[in-house]
Coordinates of C-alpha atoms and ligand atoms in Angstrom, one line a residue:
M100 CA 72.6 -19.7 68.2
R101 CA 74.1 -17.9 65.1
V102 CA 76.5 -19.0 62.3
N103 CA 77.2 -17.5 59.3
R104 CA 76.6 -18.8 55.6
A105 CA 79.8 -20.1 54.7
K106 CA 79.9 -21.9 58.0
L107 CA 76.9 -23.8 58.0
N108 CA 77.7 -24.7 54.4
E109 CA 81.2 -26.3 55.2
L110 CA 79.8 -27.8 58.4
I111 CA 77.2 -29.9 56.3
A112 CA 78.7 -30.8 53.8
A113 CA 81.4 -32.1 55.8
K114 CA 79.0 -34.3 57.8
L115 CA 77.5 -35.3 54.8
H116 CA 80.4 -36.2 53.2
K117 CA 81.5 -38.3 56.0
A118 CA 78.5 -40.1 55.9
G119 CA 79.5 -41.7 52.5
L120 CA 78.3 -38.9 49.4
S121 CA 80.8 -37.5 46.5
K122 CA 82.6 -34.5 47.6
E123 CA 80.1 -32.6 44.7
H124 CA 77.4 -34.6 45.8
A125 CA 77.5 -32.8 49.5
D126 CA 78.4 -29.9 48.4
G127 CA 75.5 -29.4 46.2
V128 CA 72.6 -30.7 49.4
A129 CA 74.5 -28.3 51.7
D130 CA 73.9 -25.2 49.3
V131 CA 70.0 -26.8 48.7
L132 CA 69.9 -27.2 52.9
V133 CA 71.2 -24.0 53.8
H134 CA 69.1 -22.1 50.9
A135 CA 66.1 -23.2 53.6
D136 CA 67.9 -22.0 56.3
V137 CA 69.0 -18.4 55.2
R138 CA 65.6 -18.0 54.2
G139 CA 63.9 -19.3 57.4
I140 CA 62.5 -22.3 56.3
H141 CA 64.0 -24.4 58.5
S142 CA 62.3 -27.3 58.6
H143 CA 63.6 -28.3 55.3
G144 CA 67.5 -26.9 55.9
A145 CA 70.5 -28.7 59.0
M146 CA 68.0 -30.0 60.4
R147 CA 67.7 -33.1 58.1
V148 CA 71.3 -33.8 57.7
E149 CA 71.1 -36.3 60.5
Y150 CA 68.5 -38.2 58.6
Y151 CA 70.5 -37.9 55.5
A152 CA 73.7 -38.7 57.1
E153 CA 72.2 -41.8 58.8
R154 CA 69.6 -43.2 55.5
I155 CA 72.9 -42.7 53.6
A156 CA 75.2 -44.4 55.9
K157 CA 72.2 -47.4 55.7
G158 CA 72.6 -47.8 51.8
G159 CA 69.4 -45.7 51.2
I160 CA 70.2 -43.3 49.1
N161 CA 72.5 -44.6 46.0
T162 CA 75.8 -42.6 46.5
E163 CA 77.5 -43.0 43.1
P164 CA 73.6 -42.7 40.6
E165 CA 74.4 -42.6 37.1
F166 CA 72.4 -39.4 36.1
K167 CA 70.5 -40.1 32.7
F168 CA 69.4 -37.4 30.9
E169 CA 67.5 -38.1 28.3
K170 CA 65.2 -35.3 26.0
T171 CA 61.7 -37.0 24.4
G172 CA 60.5 -34.7 22.7
P173 CA 61.1 -30.8 21.6
C174 CA 60.1 -29.7 24.9
T175 CA 59.8 -32.4 26.6
A176 CA 62.7 -34.7 28.6
V177 CA 63.5 -37.3 31.7
F178 CA 65.7 -37.3 34.1
D179 CA 66.7 -39.9 35.7
G180 CA 68.2 -40.0 39.6
D181 CA 69.2 -43.7 39.6
N182 CA 68.0 -42.9 43.8
G183 CA 71.1 -40.7 44.0
V184 CA 70.3 -37.5 46.4
G185 CA 67.2 -35.8 45.4
H186 CA 68.5 -32.2 45.9
V187 CA 71.8 -32.8 43.2
A188 CA 70.0 -34.8 40.5
A189 CA 66.1 -31.9 41.0
K190 CA 69.0 -28.9 40.2
Q191 CA 70.5 -30.4 37.4
A192 CA 67.3 -31.2 35.7
M193 CA 65.7 -28.1 36.1
D194 CA 69.7 -26.7 34.4
E195 CA 68.5 -29.2 32.0
A196 CA 65.4 -27.6 31.9
I197 CA 66.0 -24.0 31.9
K198 CA 68.8 -24.9 28.7
M199 CA 66.0 -26.2 26.8
A200 CA 62.9 -24.0 27.2
E201 CA 66.1 -21.2 26.1
S202 CA 65.7 -22.5 22.5
S203 CA 62.2 -23.9 22.8
G204 CA 60.0 -21.0 24.7
I205 CA 59.1 -24.3 27.4
A206 CA 60.2 -27.2 29.2
A207 CA 58.8 -29.9 31.1
V208 CA 61.6 -32.1 33.0
G209 CA 60.5 -35.4 35.2
V210 CA 62.9 -36.2 38.0
R211 CA 62.0 -39.7 38.4
R212 CA 64.3 -42.2 40.9
I213 CA 65.0 -39.6 43.6
G214 CA 65.6 -39.8 47.2
H215 CA 64.5 -36.1 49.1
S216 CA 64.9 -33.4 47.5
G217 CA 64.2 -30.7 50.3
A218 CA 62.2 -26.8 49.8
L219 CA 61.4 -26.3 46.4
S220 CA 62.0 -23.0 46.3
Y221 CA 65.4 -24.0 45.6
F222 CA 64.7 -25.1 41.8
V223 CA 62.2 -22.3 41.1
R224 CA 64.5 -19.9 41.7
Q225 CA 67.1 -21.0 39.4
A226 CA 64.9 -20.5 36.8
A227 CA 63.8 -17.0 37.9
K228 CA 67.3 -16.3 38.2
A229 CA 68.0 -17.2 34.4
G230 CA 65.1 -15.0 33.4
M231 CA 62.6 -17.6 33.0
I232 CA 59.6 -18.4 35.3
G233 CA 59.4 -21.6 37.4
I234 CA 57.2 -24.4 38.2
S235 CA 58.3 -27.2 40.6
V236 CA 55.9 -29.7 42.3
C237 CA 56.7 -33.4 44.2
Q238 CA 54.9 -36.6 45.9
S239 CA 55.8 -37.1 49.2
D240 CA 55.5 -39.7 51.9
P241 CA 51.5 -40.5 52.9
M242 CA 50.5 -38.5 55.8
V243 CA 47.2 -36.5 54.6
V244 CA 43.0 -37.7 54.3
P245 CA 41.6 -36.8 51.0
F246 CA 39.1 -34.5 51.1
G247 CA 35.9 -36.7 53.2
G248 CA 38.6 -39.4 54.5
S249 CA 39.7 -40.7 57.9
E250 CA 42.9 -42.4 56.6
P251 CA 46.2 -40.8 54.7
Y252 CA 46.8 -41.3 50.9
Y253 CA 48.8 -38.3 50.1
G254 CA 51.8 -36.5 51.1
T255 CA 52.1 -32.8 51.7
N256 CA 52.9 -32.6 48.3
P257 CA 53.9 -29.1 47.8
I258 CA 53.8 -26.9 44.6
A259 CA 56.6 -24.4 44.2
F260 CA 56.0 -20.8 41.5
A261 CA 58.9 -18.4 40.8
A262 CA 58.8 -15.3 38.3
P263 CA 61.7 -12.9 38.0
S264 CA 61.5 -8.9 38.3
Q265 CA 63.5 -6.3 37.0
D266 CA 65.7 -5.5 40.2
D267 CA 66.8 -8.6 42.3
R268 CA 63.5 -9.7 43.8
I269 CA 61.9 -12.6 43.1
I270 CA 58.2 -14.1 43.5
T271 CA 58.5 -17.3 45.1
L272 CA 55.7 -19.2 46.3
D273 CA 56.7 -22.1 48.1
M274 CA 54.0 -24.1 49.6
A275 CA 53.2 -27.8 51.2
T276 CA 49.3 -28.8 50.2
T277 CA 48.8 -29.2 53.8
V278 CA 47.1 -26.5 56.7
Q279 CA 50.4 -27.3 58.3
A280 CA 53.2 -29.4 58.3
W281 CA 54.0 -32.5 60.7
G282 CA 56.6 -30.9 61.9
K283 CA 54.0 -28.9 63.8
I284 CA 52.0 -31.3 65.5
L285 CA 55.6 -32.9 66.9
H286 CA 56.0 -29.0 68.1
A287 CA 52.9 -28.7 69.9
R288 CA 53.5 -32.8 71.1
S289 CA 56.5 -31.0 72.8
R290 CA 54.7 -28.6 74.5
H291 CA 51.0 -30.2 75.2
E292 CA 49.8 -27.4 73.2
S293 CA 46.3 -28.3 71.6
I294 CA 46.1 -27.3 67.8
P295 CA 42.8 -25.7 65.7
E296 CA 40.6 -28.0 64.4
S297 CA 41.7 -27.1 60.8
W298 CA 45.1 -29.1 60.8
A299 CA 44.6 -32.8 61.1
V300 CA 41.9 -35.6 62.1
D301 CA 41.6 -38.8 64.1
R302 CA 41.5 -42.5 63.4
E303 CA 37.8 -41.7 62.8
G304 CA 38.2 -38.7 60.3
H305 CA 37.0 -36.3 62.9
P306 CA 39.1 -32.6 63.1
T307 CA 41.1 -32.8 66.4
T308 CA 42.7 -30.6 68.7
D309 CA 44.6 -32.9 70.4
P310 CA 48.2 -33.2 68.4
F311 CA 48.6 -37.2 70.1
K312 CA 45.1 -37.9 68.7
V313 CA 46.3 -37.3 64.9
N314 CA 46.3 -39.8 62.4
A315 CA 46.9 -37.7 59.3
L316 CA 46.8 -33.8 58.6
L317 CA 44.4 -32.4 56.2
P318 CA 44.6 -30.2 52.6
I319 CA 44.7 -26.9 52.2
A320 CA 40.9 -25.2 51.7
G321 CA 39.2 -28.7 51.9
P322 CA 38.0 -30.2 48.4
K323 CA 40.4 -27.6 46.6
G324 CA 43.8 -28.7 48.0
Y325 CA 42.9 -31.9 47.7
G326 CA 42.8 -31.4 44.6
L327 CA 46.4 -29.7 43.8
M328 CA 47.2 -32.9 45.7
M329 CA 46.0 -34.8 43.5
M330 CA 47.4 -32.5 40.8
V331 CA 51.1 -33.1 42.1
D332 CA 50.7 -37.0 42.6
V333 CA 49.5 -37.5 38.3
L334 CA 52.6 -34.6 37.4
S335 CA 55.2 -36.3 39.6
G336 CA 54.2 -40.1 40.2
I337 CA 51.5 -41.2 38.2
L338 CA 52.7 -39.3 34.6
L339 CA 56.6 -40.8 35.3
G340 CA 55.6 -44.6 36.0
L341 CA 56.5 -44.2 39.5
P342 CA 54.6 -45.4 42.9
F343 CA 51.8 -42.7 43.5
G344 CA 49.6 -41.8 46.4
N345 CA 49.7 -44.5 49.2
K346 CA 52.6 -46.3 47.9
V347 CA 55.2 -43.3 48.1
S348 CA 58.1 -44.7 50.3
S349 CA 57.3 -43.4 54.2
M350 CA 60.6 -41.1 54.6
Y351 CA 61.3 -43.2 58.2
H352 CA 59.9 -46.3 56.9
D353 CA 63.0 -48.5 55.9
L354 CA 66.1 -46.4 55.8
T355 CA 68.1 -48.9 53.2
E356 CA 65.6 -48.6 50.9
Y357 CA 65.6 -46.2 48.2
R358 CA 62.8 -43.9 47.5
N359 CA 61.6 -44.1 44.2
L360 CA 60.6 -40.4 44.0
G361 CA 59.4 -38.2 41.6
Q362 CA 59.8 -34.6 40.8
F363 CA 58.2 -32.1 38.2
H364 CA 60.1 -28.9 36.9
L365 CA 58.3 -26.5 34.1
V366 CA 60.5 -24.0 33.0
I367 CA 58.5 -21.2 30.9
N368 CA 60.2 -18.8 28.9
P369 CA 58.8 -15.1 28.2
A370 CA 60.6 -14.5 25.3
F371 CA 58.5 -16.6 23.6
F372 CA 54.8 -15.0 24.8
T373 CA 55.9 -11.1 25.4
D374 CA 58.8 -8.5 25.4
P375 CA 60.7 -10.3 28.5
G376 CA 61.9 -6.8 29.7
E377 CA 58.0 -5.1 29.7
F378 CA 57.5 -8.9 31.3
K379 CA 59.8 -8.0 34.5
Q380 CA 58.9 -4.5 34.8
R381 CA 55.2 -5.6 35.2
I382 CA 56.5 -8.1 37.3
S383 CA 57.6 -5.8 39.4
Q384 CA 55.3 -3.8 39.1
T385 CA 52.6 -5.9 40.8
M386 CA 55.1 -6.5 43.5
D387 CA 55.2 -3.0 44.4
E388 CA 51.3 -2.4 43.7
L389 CA 51.0 -5.4 46.2
N390 CA 53.4 -4.2 49.2
R391 CA 51.2 -0.6 48.4
I392 CA 47.9 -2.3 49.4
K393 CA 46.5 -1.0 52.8
P394 CA 47.1 -3.4 55.0
A395 CA 44.0 -5.2 57.6
P396 CA 44.2 -4.3 60.5
G397 CA 47.1 -5.3 62.5
I398 CA 49.2 -6.3 59.7
A399 CA 52.0 -4.0 59.2
Q400 CA 52.4 -4.6 55.0
V401 CA 51.1 -6.6 52.3
L402 CA 53.9 -8.8 51.0
F403 CA 54.3 -10.8 48.0
P404 CA 55.0 -14.3 48.2
G405 CA 58.2 -15.3 48.6
Q406 CA 59.2 -11.5 50.4
N407 CA 58.2 -13.4 54.3
S408 CA 61.5 -15.3 53.0
D409 CA 63.5 -12.3 51.5
H410 CA 62.9 -10.2 54.8
I411 CA 64.5 -13.0 56.7
Q412 CA 67.0 -14.1 54.3
A413 CA 68.1 -9.5 54.6
E414 CA 68.8 -10.7 58.2
Y415 CA 70.7 -13.8 58.3
E416 CA 72.6 -13.0 55.7
K417 CA 73.7 -9.6 58.3
N418 CA 73.6 -11.0 60.9
G419 CA 74.5 -14.9 60.8
I420 CA 71.5 -18.0 60.4
E421 CA 70.1 -19.1 63.3
I422 CA 71.0 -22.5 63.7
V423 CA 68.7 -24.4 67.2
D424 CA 72.4 -25.2 69.2
E425 CA 71.7 -29.3 69.2
I426 CA 71.8 -29.5 65.7
Y427 CA 74.9 -26.9 65.7
E428 CA 76.4 -29.8 68.6
Y429 CA 75.3 -32.3 66.7
L430 CA 77.5 -30.6 63.3
V431 CA 80.5 -30.1 64.7
S432 CA 80.6 -33.9 66.3
D433 CA 82.6 -36.5 65.2
I434 CA 78.8 -38.7 64.6
V435 CA 78.3 -39.5 61.6
H436 CA 74.4 -40.3 63.3
K437 CA 72.6 -41.2 66.5
N438 CA 70.4 -44.3 64.3
Q439 CA 67.3 -42.5 65.6
Y440 CA 64.9 -42.2 62.5
D441 CA 65.1 -45.8 61.0
N442 CA 61.6 -47.3 61.4
K443 CA 60.6 -44.4 63.6
D444 CA 56.5 -44.1 62.8
P445 CA 55.6 -40.5 61.5
F446 CA 52.5 -41.0 63.8
A447 CA 54.0 -42.3 67.2
K448 CA 53.6 -41.0 70.1
Ligands
LIG730 P1 54.7 -21.9 54.5 O1 53.7 -22.1 55.2 O2 56.0 -20.9 55.7 O3 54.5 -20.3 53.0 C1 53.8 -20.8 51.9 C2 54.2 -19.8 51.0 O4 53.0 -18.5 51.5 C3 55.6 -19.4 50.9 O5 55.5 -19.0 49.9 C4 55.9 -18.2 51.7 O6 56.8 -17.3 50.9 C5 54.7 -17.5 51.5 N1 54.3 -16.7 52.6 C6 53.9 -16.9 54.2 N2 54.0 -15.5 54.5 C7 53.7 -14.9 53.9 C8 53.0 -13.1 54.1 N3 53.0 -12.8 55.1 N4 52.6 -12.8 52.8 C9 53.2 -13.2 51.9 N5 53.5 -14.9 51.8 C10 53.3 -15.1 52.8 O7 55.4 -22.8 54.0 P2 55.1 -24.6 53.9 O8 54.0 -24.8 53.4 O9 55.1 -25.0 55.5 O10 55.9 -25.2 53.3 C11 57.3 -25.4 53.8 C12 58.9 -25.9 52.9 O11 58.7 -27.6 53.0 C13 58.8 -25.5 51.1 O12 60.1 -25.3 51.0 C14 58.0 -26.6 50.6 O13 58.7 -27.1 49.3 C15 58.7 -27.8 51.6 N6 57.8 -29.5 51.2 C16 59.0 -30.0 50.6 C17 58.6 -31.4 51.0 C18 59.2 -32.5 49.7 O14 58.7 -33.7 50.1 N7 60.4 -32.2 49.5 C19 57.0 -32.0 50.7 C20 55.8 -30.9 51.8 C21 56.7 -29.1 51.7

């Protein structure tokens, strides 16, 4: 069904407030989740609310965190999220990074001890809206084999990048470093469909087309994606003194425990490298040039990264956001959660 953006925001915020978050934090999380839904990234939108509500209710998210921002050098800082909701901590840390980059040209902010923060495009677009380049990476729970391995070590460790143009368009690359998200395997299971060989491996490390035999996901582009995953884990885990690799806490393992996750923001102020107006003009130019590249057979137009989501957003803003009926019914119900996520093995059949 279709739901108006403001209404969806209100429903999500109300549910998370009921689950135990402060009004301010519930509003902050709702904003990030609705950003994902309105851009067609439904895997990180309203569908996550019930899981968060259960985790909040069970104590696995600090509902009264004390955020601490510590400047550690001319252009570096550490933001401690005290295991509150990751969305709000990551947003505030990006606000601080943007402020720092205004005067220092570049800012690197490590975000320590947070819960899951959702779709990273939200944070990098904050920087782009302030006229800067934003880069953000974060660790996630282990479910991916390192290249050549047969057991999971890394998470789907996403990378996001945004840059502003001279109009209101923003280049928005926002990608997991796995070929496919875990949700796509679950989707194939629910439909008893096979999956392409390139997505995942079984317990012996053989590529599998049977979604029920999947033991771990595969990185994008073999050793190259594996290397990127490692880079993300170094920046958002090892560098920040947090658990790393297969010691990163699992999304569903124990909902009473804090997750202690890490994220890393980098903001670059174009004014310290070139004329900022010219920079934006050249970004617009490259977007236009890409759109004019002769498309391959069967493709309507070459898009710049994020333009697919821009198209979805334009349609959803006009006609309402497409939301699964079951999720809407949960949001409008009195139920906080149905106790269905705790200790759920992501690889359970
Ligand atoms: P995806 O595969 O849907 O898109 C990846 C990128 O490709 C996007 O930048 C998208 O705009 C671009 N793209 C897609 N189609 C295109 C086209 N036709 N032309 C040009 N560009 C195109 O994204 P993925 O990898 O499934 O990630 C989904 C979300 O999951 C992201 O928001 C990511 O941040 C989030 N995520 C969050 C995690 C966390 O722990 N917080 C963990 C893993 C992912």
